[in-house]
XYZ file of C-alpha atoms in Angstrom:
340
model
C -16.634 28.821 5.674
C -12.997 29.624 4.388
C -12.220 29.900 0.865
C -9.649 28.395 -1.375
C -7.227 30.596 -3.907
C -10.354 30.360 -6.156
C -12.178 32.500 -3.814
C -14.003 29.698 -3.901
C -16.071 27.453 -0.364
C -13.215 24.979 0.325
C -14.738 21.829 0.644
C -14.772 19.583 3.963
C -12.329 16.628 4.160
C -12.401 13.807 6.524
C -9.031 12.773 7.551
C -9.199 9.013 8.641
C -5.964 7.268 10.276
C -6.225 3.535 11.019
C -4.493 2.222 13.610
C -3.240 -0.292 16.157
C -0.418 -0.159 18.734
C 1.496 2.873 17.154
C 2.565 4.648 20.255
C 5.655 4.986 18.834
C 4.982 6.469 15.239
C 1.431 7.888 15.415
C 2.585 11.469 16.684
C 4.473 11.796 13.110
C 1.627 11.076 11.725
C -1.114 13.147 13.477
C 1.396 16.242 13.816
C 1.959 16.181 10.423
C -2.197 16.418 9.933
C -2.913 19.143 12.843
C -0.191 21.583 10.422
C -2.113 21.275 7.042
C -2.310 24.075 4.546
C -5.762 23.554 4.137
C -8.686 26.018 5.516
C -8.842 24.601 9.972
C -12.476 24.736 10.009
C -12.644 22.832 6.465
C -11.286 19.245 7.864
C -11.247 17.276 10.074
C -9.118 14.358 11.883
C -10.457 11.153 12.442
C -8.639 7.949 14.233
C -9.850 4.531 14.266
C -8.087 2.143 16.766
C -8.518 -1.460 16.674
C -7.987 -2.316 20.318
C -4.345 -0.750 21.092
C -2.866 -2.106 23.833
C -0.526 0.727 24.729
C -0.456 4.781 24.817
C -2.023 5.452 21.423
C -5.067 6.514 22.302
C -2.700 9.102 24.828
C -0.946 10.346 22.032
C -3.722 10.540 19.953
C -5.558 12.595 22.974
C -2.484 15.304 22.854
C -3.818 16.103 19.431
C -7.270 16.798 20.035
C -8.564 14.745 17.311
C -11.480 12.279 17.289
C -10.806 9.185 18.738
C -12.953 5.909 18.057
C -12.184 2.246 19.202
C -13.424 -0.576 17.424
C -11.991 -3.920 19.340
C -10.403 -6.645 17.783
C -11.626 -4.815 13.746
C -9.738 -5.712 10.662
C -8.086 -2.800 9.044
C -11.083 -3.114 6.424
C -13.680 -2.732 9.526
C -11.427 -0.289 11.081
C -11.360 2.141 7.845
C -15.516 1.616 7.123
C -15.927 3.188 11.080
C -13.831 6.030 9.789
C -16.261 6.084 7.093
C -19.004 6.408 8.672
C -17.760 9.118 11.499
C -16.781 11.117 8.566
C -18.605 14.508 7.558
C -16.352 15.782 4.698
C -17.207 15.709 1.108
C -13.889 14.115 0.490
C -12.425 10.990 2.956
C -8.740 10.942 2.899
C -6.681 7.897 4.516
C -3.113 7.678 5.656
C -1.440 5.454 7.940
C -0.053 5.372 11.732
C 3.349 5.244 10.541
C 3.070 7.354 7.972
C 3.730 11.373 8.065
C 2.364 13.690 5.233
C 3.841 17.232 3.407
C 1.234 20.069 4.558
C 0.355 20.784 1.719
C -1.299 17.254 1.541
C -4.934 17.801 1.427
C -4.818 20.793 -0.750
C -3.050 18.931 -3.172
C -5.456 16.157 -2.869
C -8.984 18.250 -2.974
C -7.004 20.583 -6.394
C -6.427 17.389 -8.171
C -9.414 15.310 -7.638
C -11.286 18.173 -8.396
C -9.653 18.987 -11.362
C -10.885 15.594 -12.637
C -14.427 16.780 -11.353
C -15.693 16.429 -14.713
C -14.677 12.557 -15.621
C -17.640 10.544 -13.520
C -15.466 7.550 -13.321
C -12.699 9.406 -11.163
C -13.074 8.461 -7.670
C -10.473 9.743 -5.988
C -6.384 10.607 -6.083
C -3.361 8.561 -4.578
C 0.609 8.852 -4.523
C 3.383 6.977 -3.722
C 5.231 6.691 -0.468
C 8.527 7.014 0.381
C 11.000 6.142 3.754
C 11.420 8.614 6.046
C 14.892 10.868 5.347
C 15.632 9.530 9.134
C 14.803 5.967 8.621
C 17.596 2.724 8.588
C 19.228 2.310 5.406
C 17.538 -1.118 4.999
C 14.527 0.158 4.783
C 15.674 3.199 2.453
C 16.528 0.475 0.250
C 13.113 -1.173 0.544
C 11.843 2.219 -0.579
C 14.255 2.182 -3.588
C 13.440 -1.831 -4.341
C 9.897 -1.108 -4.719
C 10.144 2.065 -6.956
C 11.243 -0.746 -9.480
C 9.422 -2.626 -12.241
C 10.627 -6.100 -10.570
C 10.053 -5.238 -6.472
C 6.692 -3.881 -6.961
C 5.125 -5.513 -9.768
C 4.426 -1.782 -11.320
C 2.343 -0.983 -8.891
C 1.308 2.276 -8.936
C 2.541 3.368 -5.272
C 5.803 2.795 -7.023
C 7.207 6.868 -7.044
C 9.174 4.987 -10.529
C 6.190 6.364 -12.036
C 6.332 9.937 -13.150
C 3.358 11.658 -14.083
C 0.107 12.056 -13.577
C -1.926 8.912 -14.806
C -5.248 6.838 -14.146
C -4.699 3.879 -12.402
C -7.138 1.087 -11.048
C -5.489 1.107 -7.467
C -3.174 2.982 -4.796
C -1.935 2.830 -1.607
C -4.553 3.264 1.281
C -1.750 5.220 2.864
C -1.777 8.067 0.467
C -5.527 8.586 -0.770
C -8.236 10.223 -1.086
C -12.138 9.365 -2.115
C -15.219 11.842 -3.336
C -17.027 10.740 -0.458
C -19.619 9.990 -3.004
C -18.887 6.896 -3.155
C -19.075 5.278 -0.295
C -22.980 5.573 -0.731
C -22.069 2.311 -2.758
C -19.007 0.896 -1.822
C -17.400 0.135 1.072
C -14.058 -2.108 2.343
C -14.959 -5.332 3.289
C -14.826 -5.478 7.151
C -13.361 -8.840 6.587
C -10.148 -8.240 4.945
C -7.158 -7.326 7.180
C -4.413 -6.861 4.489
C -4.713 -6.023 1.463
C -7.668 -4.427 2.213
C -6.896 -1.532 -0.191
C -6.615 -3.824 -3.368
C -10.042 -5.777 -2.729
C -11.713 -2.578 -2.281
C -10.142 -1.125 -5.134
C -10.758 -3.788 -7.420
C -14.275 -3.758 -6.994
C -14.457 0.305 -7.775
C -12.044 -0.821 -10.957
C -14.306 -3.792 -11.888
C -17.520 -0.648 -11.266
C -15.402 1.467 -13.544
C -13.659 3.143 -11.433
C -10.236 5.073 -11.382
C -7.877 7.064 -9.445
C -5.767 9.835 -10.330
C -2.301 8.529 -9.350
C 0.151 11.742 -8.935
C 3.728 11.154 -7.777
C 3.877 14.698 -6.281
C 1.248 13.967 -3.922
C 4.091 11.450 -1.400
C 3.470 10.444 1.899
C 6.753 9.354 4.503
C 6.073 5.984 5.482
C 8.894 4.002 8.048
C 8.997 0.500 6.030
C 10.481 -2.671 6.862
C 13.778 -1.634 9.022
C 15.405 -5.201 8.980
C 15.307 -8.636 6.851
C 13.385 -10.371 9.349
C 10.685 -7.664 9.050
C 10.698 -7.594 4.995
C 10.042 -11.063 4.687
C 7.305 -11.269 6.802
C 5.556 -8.573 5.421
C 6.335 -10.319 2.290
C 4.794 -13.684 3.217
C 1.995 -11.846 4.629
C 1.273 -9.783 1.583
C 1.347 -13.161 -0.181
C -1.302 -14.666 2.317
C -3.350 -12.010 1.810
C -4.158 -11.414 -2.140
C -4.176 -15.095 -2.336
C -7.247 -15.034 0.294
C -8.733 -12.016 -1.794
C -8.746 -14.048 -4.698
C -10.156 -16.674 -3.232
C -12.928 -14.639 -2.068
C -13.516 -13.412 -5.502
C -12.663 -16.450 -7.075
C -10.682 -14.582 -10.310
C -7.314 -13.042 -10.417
C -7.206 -9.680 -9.611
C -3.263 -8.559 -10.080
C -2.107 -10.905 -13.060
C 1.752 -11.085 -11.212
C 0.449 -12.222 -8.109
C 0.753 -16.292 -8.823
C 4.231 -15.601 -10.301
C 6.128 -16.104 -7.464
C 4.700 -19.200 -6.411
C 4.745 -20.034 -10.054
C 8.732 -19.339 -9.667
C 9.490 -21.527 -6.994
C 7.903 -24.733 -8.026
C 9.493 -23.912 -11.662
C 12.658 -23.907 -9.979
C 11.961 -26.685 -7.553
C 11.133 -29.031 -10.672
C 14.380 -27.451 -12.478
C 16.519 -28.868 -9.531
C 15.242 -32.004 -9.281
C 14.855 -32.408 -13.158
C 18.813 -31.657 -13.196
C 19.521 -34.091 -10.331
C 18.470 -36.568 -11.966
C 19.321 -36.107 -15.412
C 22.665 -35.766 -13.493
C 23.041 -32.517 -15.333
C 23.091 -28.630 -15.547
C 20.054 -28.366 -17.864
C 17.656 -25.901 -16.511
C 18.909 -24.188 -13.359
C 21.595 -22.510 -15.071
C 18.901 -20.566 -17.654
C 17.193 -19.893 -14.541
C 19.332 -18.628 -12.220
C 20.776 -16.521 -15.635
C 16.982 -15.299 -15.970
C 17.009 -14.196 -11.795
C 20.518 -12.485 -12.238
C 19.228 -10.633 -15.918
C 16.504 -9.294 -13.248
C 17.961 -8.564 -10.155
C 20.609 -7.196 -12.107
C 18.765 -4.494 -13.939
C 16.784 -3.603 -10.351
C 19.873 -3.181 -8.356
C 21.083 -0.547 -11.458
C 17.959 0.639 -10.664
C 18.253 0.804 -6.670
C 22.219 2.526 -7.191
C 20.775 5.027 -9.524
C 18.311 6.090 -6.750
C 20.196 5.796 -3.623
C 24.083 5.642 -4.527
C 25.362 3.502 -2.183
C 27.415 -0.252 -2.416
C 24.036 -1.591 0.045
C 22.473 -1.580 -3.839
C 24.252 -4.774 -4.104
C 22.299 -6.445 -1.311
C 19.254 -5.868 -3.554
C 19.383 -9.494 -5.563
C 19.184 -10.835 -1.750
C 15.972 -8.981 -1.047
C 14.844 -9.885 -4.494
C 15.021 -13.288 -4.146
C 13.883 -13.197 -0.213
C 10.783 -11.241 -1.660
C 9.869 -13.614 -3.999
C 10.211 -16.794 -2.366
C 8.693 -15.425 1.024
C 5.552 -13.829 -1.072
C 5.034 -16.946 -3.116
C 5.299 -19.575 -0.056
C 2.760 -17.293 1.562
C 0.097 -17.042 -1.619
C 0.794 -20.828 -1.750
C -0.013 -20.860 2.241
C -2.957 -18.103 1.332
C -4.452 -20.735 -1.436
C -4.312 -23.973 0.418
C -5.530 -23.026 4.036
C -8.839 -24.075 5.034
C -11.958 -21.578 5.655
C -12.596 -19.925 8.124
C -9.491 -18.284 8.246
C -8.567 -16.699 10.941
C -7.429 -12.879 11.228
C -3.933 -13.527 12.230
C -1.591 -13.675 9.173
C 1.651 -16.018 8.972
């Protein structure tokens, strides 16, 4: 068994990758995970496919790593099967599109262990970032989320900077005392959104994470508009669905843009009538107060004049999330596994 700087037995960590048609990004990420810091013999690499379709599972085989296939699973079945292959005292997940520093699970195991002694510490996340390579769209979908107004606060946001507890992070970026998985598990139902159910179940237990912003993952994000407001409407579908399922709120902003755009659709038609600018005007003030301070924001982090496309994305965001929690609320169970 290696040792750690401590002289201490490094513990064993489970490396779990989810994925699903990645031919084209998973070699970032598993290269990335083959070149760790950490002690060879103390971790391991797990991938869980749900049914690729093309050379995945031929990249993946270049790496020597396990390789499972789980047909047609959700991403929460798909992460449970890593689960359950896993041996390591600690299960850490990142993504097929996402690449992380070597020093990854080293920094992982020091911190959550460092919080050894606080029983309702369950694990450690961090925030993810573009790639240095990627399009400048989605460099500025990096930037638009590390704001209060494109992520809600959430704490994948890197805007946050220090070590804190939080109730949830990215399933991208984390990693679990395998402890508790003895208890919990994802629901093998959910497909997005995945991470917050789960999470919000270890939160309601009790439960938090050590959220560290040094700990950051490279993750390629939406390249193009078309792509960023799907994934918007999607995300939308999705926590609306989870609520559902629970049948309470479980992120307080989440209604708020659906809330948004049937405020503003009664605004326009209150105005038409009336025959006057009565309420649209404060509102679209409101919007422009907001996407005004997040594109200062966006500049501040990436200095360039494509800042000024962020009260676009803002607004595309917004209305494309809240159409698809409206979408997420109304249809019919069951629902099927293919988002809008």
């Amino acid at each position: 068994m290696s040792t750690n700087l401590r002289g201490e037995s490094a513990p064993m960590v489970s490396a779990v990758v989810v994925t699903y048609d990645s031919e084209r990004t998973v070699a970032e990420t598993l290269s990335s995970l083959t070149a760790q810091t950490y002690p060879d013999d103390c971790y391991e690499v797990i991938v869980v496919d749900g049914g690729s379709t093309d050379g995945t599972e031929d990249v993946a085989a270049e790496y020597g790593v396990q390789f499972r296939v789980v047909e047609g699973a959700t991403i929460g079945a798909c992460r449970n099967r890593g689960i359950e292959a896993a041996s390591g005292e600690y299960v850490a997940f990142t993504d097929s599109d996402c690449a992380v520093p070597a020093t990854w699970l080293e920094s992982h195991v020091e911190r959550i262990e460092r919080y050894a002694d606080r029983e309702n510490v369950v694990g450690v996340g961090g925030p993810n970032r573009p790639f240095p390579d990627d399009p400048p769209f989605a460099k500025l979908v990096g930037s638009l989320q590390g704001t209060m107004f494109g992520s809600g606060g959430s704490p994948q946001s890197h805007a946050i900077d220090g070590e804190r507890l939080v109730r949830s992070v990215a399933a991208c970026n984390v990693c679990y005392d395998a402890a508790v998985f003895s208890e919990f598990r994802y629901d093998d139902a959910v497909n997005v959104g995945e991470d917050a159910e789960f999470h919000f179940r270890l939160s309601e237990a009790g439960y938090r994470f050590v959220f560290d912003p040094a700990i950051a993952v490279s993750h390629h994000l939406s390249a193009d508009f078309g792509s960023f407001c799907r994934k918007s409407r999607s995300y939308g579908y999705a926590m609306a669905r989870i609520q559902r399922r629970h049948g309470r709120v479980i992120r307080w902003y989440s209604a708020l843009p659906s809330l948004g755009l049937g405020t503003g659709s009664l605004a326009t038609l209150s105005d038409w009538r009336a025959r006057k600018a009565r309420y649209v005007p404060f509102l679209l003030l409101a919007f422009l107060l907001v996407s005004g301070y997040a594109t200062a924001q966006v500049y501040r982090d990436r200095r360039t004049p494509l800042a000024l496309l962020v009260p676009v994305m803002l607004a595309a965001q917004y209305a494309y999330y809240g159409v698809g929690f409206i979408e997420g609320a109304l249809a019919p169970d069951p629902v099927p596994q293919e988002l809008p």
